[in-house]
mmCIF file with all atom_site columns, C-alpha atoms in Angstrom:
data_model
loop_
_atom_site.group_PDB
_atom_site.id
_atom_site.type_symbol
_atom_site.label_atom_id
_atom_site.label_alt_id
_atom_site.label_comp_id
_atom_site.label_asym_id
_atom_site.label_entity_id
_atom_site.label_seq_id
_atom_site.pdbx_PDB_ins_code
_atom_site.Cartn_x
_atom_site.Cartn_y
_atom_site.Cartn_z
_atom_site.occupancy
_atom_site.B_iso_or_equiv
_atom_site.pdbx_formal_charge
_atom_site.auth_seq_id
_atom_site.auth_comp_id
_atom_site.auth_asym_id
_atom_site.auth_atom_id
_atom_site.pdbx_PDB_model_num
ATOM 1   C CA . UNK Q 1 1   ? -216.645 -46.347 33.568 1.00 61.00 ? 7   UNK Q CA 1
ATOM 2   C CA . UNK Q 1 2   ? -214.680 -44.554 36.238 1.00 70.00 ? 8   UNK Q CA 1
ATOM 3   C CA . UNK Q 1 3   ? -212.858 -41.352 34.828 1.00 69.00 ? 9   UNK Q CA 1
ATOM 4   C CA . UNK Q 1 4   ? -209.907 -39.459 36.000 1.00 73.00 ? 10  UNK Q CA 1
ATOM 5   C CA . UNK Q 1 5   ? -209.937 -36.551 37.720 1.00 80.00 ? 11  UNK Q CA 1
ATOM 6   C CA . UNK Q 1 6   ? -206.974 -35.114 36.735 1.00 89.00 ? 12  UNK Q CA 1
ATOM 7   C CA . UNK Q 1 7   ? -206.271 -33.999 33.101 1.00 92.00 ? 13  UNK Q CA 1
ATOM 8   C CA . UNK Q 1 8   ? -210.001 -32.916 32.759 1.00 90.00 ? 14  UNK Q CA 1
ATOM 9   C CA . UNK Q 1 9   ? -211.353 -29.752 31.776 1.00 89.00 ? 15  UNK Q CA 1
ATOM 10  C CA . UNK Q 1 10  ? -215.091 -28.356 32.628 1.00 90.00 ? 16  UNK Q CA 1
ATOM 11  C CA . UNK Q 1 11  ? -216.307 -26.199 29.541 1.00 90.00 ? 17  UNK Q CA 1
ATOM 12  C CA . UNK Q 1 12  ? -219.697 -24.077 29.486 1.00 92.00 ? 18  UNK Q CA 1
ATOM 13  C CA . UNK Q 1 13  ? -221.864 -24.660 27.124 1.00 91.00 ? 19  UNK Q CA 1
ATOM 14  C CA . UNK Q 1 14  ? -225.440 -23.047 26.396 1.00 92.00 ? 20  UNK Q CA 1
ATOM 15  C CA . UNK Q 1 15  ? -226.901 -26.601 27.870 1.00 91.00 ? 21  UNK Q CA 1
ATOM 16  C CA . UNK Q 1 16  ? -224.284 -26.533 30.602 1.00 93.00 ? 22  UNK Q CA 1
ATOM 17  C CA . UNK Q 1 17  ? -221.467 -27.932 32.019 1.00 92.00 ? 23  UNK Q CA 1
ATOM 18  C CA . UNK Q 1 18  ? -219.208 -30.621 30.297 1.00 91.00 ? 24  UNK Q CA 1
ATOM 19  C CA . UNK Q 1 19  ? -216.343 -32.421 30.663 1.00 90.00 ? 25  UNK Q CA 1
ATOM 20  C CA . UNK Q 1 20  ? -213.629 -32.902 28.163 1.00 91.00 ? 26  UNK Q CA 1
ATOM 21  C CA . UNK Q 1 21  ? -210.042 -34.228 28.292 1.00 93.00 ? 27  UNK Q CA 1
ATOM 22  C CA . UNK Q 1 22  ? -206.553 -32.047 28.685 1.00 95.00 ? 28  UNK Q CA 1
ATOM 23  C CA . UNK Q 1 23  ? -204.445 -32.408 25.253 1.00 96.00 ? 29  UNK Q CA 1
ATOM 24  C CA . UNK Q 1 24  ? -202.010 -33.967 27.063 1.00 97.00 ? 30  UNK Q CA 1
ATOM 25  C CA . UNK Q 1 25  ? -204.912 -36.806 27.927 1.00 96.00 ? 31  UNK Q CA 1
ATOM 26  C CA . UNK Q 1 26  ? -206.136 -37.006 24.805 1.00 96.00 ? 32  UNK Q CA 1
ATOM 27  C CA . UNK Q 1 27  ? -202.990 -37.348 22.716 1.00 96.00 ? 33  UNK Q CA 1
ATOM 28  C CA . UNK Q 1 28  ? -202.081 -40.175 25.444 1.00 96.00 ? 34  UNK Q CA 1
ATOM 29  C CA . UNK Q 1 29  ? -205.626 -41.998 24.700 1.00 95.00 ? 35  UNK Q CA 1
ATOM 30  C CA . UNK Q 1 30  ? -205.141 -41.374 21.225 1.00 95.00 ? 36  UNK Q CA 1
ATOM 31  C CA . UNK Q 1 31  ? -201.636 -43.131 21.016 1.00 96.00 ? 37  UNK Q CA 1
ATOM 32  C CA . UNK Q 1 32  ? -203.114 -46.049 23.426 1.00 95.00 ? 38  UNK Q CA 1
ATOM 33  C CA . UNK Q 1 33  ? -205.943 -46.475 20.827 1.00 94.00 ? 39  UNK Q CA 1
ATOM 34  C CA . UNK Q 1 34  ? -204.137 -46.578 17.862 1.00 93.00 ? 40  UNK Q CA 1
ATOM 35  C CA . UNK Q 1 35  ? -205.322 -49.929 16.630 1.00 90.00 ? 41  UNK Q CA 1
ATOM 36  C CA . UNK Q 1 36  ? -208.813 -49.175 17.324 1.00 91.00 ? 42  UNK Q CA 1
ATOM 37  C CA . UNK Q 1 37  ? -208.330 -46.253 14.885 1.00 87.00 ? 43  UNK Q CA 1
ATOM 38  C CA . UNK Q 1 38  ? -206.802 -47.657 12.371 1.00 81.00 ? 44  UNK Q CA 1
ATOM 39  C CA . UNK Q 1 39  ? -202.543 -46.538 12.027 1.00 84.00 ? 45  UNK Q CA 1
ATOM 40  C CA . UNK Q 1 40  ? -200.918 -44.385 13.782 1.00 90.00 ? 46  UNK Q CA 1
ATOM 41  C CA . UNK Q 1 41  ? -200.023 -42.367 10.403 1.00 87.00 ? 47  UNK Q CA 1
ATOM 42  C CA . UNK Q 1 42  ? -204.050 -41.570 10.162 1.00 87.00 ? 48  UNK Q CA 1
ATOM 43  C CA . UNK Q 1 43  ? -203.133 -39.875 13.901 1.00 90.00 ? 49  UNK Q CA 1
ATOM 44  C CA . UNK Q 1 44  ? -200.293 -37.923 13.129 1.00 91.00 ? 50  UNK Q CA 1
ATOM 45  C CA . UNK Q 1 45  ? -202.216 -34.718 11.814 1.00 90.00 ? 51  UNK Q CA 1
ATOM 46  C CA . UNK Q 1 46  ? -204.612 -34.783 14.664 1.00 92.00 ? 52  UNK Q CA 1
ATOM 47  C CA . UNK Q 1 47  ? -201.660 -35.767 16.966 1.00 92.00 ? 53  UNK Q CA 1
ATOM 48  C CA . UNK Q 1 48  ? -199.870 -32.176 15.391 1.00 92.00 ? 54  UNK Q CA 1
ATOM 49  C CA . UNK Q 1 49  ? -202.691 -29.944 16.354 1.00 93.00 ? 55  UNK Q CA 1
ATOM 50  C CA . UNK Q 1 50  ? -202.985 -31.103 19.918 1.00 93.00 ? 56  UNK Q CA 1
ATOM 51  C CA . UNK Q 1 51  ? -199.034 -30.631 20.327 1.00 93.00 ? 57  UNK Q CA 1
ATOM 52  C CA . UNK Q 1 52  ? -199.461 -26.979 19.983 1.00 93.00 ? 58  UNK Q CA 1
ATOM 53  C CA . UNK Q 1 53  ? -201.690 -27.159 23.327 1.00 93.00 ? 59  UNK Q CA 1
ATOM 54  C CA . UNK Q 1 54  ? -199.822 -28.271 25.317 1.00 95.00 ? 60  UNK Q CA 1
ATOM 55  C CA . UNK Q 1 55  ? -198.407 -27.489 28.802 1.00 95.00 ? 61  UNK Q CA 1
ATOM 56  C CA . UNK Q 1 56  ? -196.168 -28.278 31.021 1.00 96.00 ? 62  UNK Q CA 1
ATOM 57  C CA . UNK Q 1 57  ? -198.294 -28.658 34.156 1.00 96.00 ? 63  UNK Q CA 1
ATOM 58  C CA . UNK Q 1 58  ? -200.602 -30.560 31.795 1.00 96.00 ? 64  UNK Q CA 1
ATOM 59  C CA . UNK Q 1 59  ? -197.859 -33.227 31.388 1.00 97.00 ? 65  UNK Q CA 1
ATOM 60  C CA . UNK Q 1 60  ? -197.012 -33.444 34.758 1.00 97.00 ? 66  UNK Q CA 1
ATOM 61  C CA . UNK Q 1 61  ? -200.357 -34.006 36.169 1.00 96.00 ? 67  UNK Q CA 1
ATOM 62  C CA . UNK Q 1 62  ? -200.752 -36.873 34.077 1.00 96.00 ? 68  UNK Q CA 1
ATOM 63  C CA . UNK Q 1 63  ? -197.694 -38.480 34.472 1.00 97.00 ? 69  UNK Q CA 1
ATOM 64  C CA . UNK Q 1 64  ? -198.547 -38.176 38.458 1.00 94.00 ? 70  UNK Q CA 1
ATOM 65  C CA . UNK Q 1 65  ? -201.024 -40.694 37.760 1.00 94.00 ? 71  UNK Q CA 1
ATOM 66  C CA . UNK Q 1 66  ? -201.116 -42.349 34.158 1.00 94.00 ? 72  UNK Q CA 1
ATOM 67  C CA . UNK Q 1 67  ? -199.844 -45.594 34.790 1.00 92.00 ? 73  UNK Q CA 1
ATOM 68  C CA . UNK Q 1 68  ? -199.689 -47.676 31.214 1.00 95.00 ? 74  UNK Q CA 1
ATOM 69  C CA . UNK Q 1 69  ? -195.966 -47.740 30.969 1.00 97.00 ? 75  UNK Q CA 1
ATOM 70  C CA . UNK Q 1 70  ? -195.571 -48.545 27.087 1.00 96.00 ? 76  UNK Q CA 1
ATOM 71  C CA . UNK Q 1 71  ? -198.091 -45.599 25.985 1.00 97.00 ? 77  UNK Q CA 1
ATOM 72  C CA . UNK Q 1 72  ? -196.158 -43.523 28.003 1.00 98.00 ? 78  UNK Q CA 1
ATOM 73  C CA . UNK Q 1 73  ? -193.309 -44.699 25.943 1.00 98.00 ? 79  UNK Q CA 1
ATOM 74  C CA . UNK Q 1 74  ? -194.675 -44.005 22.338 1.00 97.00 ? 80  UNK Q CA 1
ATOM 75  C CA . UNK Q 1 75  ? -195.912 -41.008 23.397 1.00 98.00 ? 81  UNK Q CA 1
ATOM 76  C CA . UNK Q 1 76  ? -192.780 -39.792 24.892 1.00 98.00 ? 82  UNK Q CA 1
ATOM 77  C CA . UNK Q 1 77  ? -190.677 -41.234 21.338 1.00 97.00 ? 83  UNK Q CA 1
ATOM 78  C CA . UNK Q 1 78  ? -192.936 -38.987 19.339 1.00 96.00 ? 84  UNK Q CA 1
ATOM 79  C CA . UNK Q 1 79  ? -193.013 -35.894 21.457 1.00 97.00 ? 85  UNK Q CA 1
ATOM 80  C CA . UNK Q 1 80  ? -189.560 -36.364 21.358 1.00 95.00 ? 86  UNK Q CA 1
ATOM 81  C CA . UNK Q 1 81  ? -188.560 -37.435 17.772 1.00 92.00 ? 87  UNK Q CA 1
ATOM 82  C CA . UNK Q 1 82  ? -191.612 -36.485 15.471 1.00 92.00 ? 88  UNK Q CA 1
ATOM 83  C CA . UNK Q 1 83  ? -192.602 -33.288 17.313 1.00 92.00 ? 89  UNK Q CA 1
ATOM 84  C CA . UNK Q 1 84  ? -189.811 -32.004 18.824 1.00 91.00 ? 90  UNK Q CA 1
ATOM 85  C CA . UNK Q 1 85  ? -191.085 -31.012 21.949 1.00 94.00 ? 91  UNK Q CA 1
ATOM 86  C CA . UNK Q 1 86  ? -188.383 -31.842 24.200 1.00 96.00 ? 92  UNK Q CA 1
ATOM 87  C CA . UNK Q 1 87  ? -189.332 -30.585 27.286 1.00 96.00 ? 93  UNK Q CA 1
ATOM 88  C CA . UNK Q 1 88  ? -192.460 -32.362 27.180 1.00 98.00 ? 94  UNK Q CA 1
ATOM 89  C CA . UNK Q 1 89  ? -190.881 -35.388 26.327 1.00 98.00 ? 95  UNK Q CA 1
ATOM 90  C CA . UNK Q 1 90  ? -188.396 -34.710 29.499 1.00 98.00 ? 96  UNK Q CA 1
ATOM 91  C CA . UNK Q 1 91  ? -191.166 -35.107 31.768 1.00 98.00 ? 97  UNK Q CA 1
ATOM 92  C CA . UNK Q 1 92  ? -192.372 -38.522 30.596 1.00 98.00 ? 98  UNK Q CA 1
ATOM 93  C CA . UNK Q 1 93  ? -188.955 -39.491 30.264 1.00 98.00 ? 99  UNK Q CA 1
ATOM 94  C CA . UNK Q 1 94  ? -188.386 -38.765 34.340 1.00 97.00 ? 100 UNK Q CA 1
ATOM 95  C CA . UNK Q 1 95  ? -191.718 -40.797 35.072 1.00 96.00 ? 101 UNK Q CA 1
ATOM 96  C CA . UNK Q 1 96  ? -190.358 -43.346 33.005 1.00 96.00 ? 102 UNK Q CA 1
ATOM 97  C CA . UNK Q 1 97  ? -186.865 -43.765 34.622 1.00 96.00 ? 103 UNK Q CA 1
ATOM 98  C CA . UNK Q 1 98  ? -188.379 -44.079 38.006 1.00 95.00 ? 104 UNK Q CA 1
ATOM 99  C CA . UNK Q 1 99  ? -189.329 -47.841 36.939 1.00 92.00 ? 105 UNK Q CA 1
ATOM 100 C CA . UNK Q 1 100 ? -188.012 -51.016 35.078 1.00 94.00 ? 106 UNK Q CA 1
ATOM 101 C CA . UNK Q 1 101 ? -189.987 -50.186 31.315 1.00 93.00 ? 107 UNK Q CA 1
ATOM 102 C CA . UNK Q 1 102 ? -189.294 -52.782 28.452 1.00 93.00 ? 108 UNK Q CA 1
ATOM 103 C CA . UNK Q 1 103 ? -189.207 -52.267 24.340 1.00 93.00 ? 109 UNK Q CA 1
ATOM 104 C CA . UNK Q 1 104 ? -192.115 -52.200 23.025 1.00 94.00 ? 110 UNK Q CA 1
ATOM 105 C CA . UNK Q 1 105 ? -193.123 -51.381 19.017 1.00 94.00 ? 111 UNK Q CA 1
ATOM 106 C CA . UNK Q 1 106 ? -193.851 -48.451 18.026 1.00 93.00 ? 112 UNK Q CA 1
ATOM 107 C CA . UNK Q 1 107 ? -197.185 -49.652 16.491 1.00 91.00 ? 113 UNK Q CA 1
ATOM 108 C CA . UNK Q 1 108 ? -198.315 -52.880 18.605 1.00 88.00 ? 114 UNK Q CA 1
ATOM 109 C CA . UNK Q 1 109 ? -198.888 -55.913 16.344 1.00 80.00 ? 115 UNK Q CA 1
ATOM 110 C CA . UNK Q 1 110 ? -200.342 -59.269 17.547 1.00 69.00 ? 116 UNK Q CA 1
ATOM 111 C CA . UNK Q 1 111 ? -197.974 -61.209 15.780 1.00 77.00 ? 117 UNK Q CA 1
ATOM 112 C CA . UNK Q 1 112 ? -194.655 -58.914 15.977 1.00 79.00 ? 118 UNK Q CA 1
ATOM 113 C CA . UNK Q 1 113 ? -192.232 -58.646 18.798 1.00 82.00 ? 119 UNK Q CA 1
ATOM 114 C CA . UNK Q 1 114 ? -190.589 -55.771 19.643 1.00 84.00 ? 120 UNK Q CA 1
ATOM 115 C CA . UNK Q 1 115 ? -186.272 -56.076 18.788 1.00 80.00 ? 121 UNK Q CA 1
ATOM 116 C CA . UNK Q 1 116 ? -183.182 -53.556 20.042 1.00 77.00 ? 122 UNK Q CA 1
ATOM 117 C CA . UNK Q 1 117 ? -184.898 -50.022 20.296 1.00 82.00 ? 123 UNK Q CA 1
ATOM 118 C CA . UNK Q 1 118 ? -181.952 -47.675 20.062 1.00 86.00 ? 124 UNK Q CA 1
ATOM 119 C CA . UNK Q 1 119 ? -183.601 -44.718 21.647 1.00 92.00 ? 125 UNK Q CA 1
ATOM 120 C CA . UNK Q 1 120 ? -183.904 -43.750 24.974 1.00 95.00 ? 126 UNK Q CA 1
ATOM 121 C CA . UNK Q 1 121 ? -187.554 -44.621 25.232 1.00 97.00 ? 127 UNK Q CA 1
ATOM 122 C CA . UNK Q 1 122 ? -186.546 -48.455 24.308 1.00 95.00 ? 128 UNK Q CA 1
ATOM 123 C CA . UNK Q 1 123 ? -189.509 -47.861 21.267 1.00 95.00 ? 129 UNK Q CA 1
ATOM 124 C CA . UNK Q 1 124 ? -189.136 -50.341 18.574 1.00 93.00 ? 130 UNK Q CA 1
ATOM 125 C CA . UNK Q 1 125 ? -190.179 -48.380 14.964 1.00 91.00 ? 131 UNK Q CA 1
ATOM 126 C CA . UNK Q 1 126 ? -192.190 -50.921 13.016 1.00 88.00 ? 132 UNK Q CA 1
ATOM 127 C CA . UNK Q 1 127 ? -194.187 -48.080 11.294 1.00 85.00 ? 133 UNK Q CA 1
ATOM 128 C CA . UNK Q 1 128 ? -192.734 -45.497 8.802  1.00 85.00 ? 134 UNK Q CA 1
ATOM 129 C CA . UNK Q 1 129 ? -194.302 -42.257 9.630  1.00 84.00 ? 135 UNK Q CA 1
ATOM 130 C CA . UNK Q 1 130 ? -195.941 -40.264 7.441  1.00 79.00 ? 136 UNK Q CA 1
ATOM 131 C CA . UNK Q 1 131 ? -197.991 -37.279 8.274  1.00 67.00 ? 137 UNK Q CA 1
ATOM 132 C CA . UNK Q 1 132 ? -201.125 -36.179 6.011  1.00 58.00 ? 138 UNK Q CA 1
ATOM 133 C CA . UNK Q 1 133 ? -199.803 -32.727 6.047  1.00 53.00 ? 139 UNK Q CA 1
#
């Protein structure tokens, strides 16, 4: 598997190098991989923690090159309205407006299709959140 080479950190470690992702990256991969995980409430803790790492030029590198549209979307929806980290958000949201994007749900389904999103990041809320915390 190919990896990006932006949003990547090299750490030292007693047995060397290694590579881990940015918090930005990871709460992206995280959101995209929802499913696999289980719900996205399971996430929301986890999800919490990484929001306090973030930075701006970590959000803006990966927007320069992230390219799955409706992640971009859910992530941007709960930077925006479960975090409230705005100016994070901002910077998705300016990726985002660059292109057509469509509604999607806020928790993909296979037999659900997303309705009227009335938010800017056209995010249909199928889930109620609820945080572990």
């Amino acid at each position: 598997r190919k990896w990006p080479e932006k949003n990547i950190i090299q750490k030292k470690a007693d047995a060397g190098y290694y590579n881990i992702s940015t918090p930005a990256l990871t709460f992206t991969d995280l959101v995209h991989h929802q499913t696999k995980i289980g719900t996205l409430n399971r996430l929301l803790s986890v999800l919490e923690e990484l929001s306090e790492e973030f930075s701006e030029s970590d959000w803006q590198s990966l927007t320069s090159w992230y390219n799955n549209k409706s992640t971009l979307q859910r992530v941007g929806f709960l930077l925006d309205e479960i975090f409230n980290s705005k100016r994070y958000a901002d910077i998705i949201y300016t990726n985002l407006q660059q292109t057509n994007y469509y509604p999607v749900l806020l928790s993909p389904t296979a037999n659900e299709k997303p309705g009227s999103a009335r938010n800017r990041w056209k995010v249909d809320i199928n889930l109620k959140l609820e945080s572990d915390l």
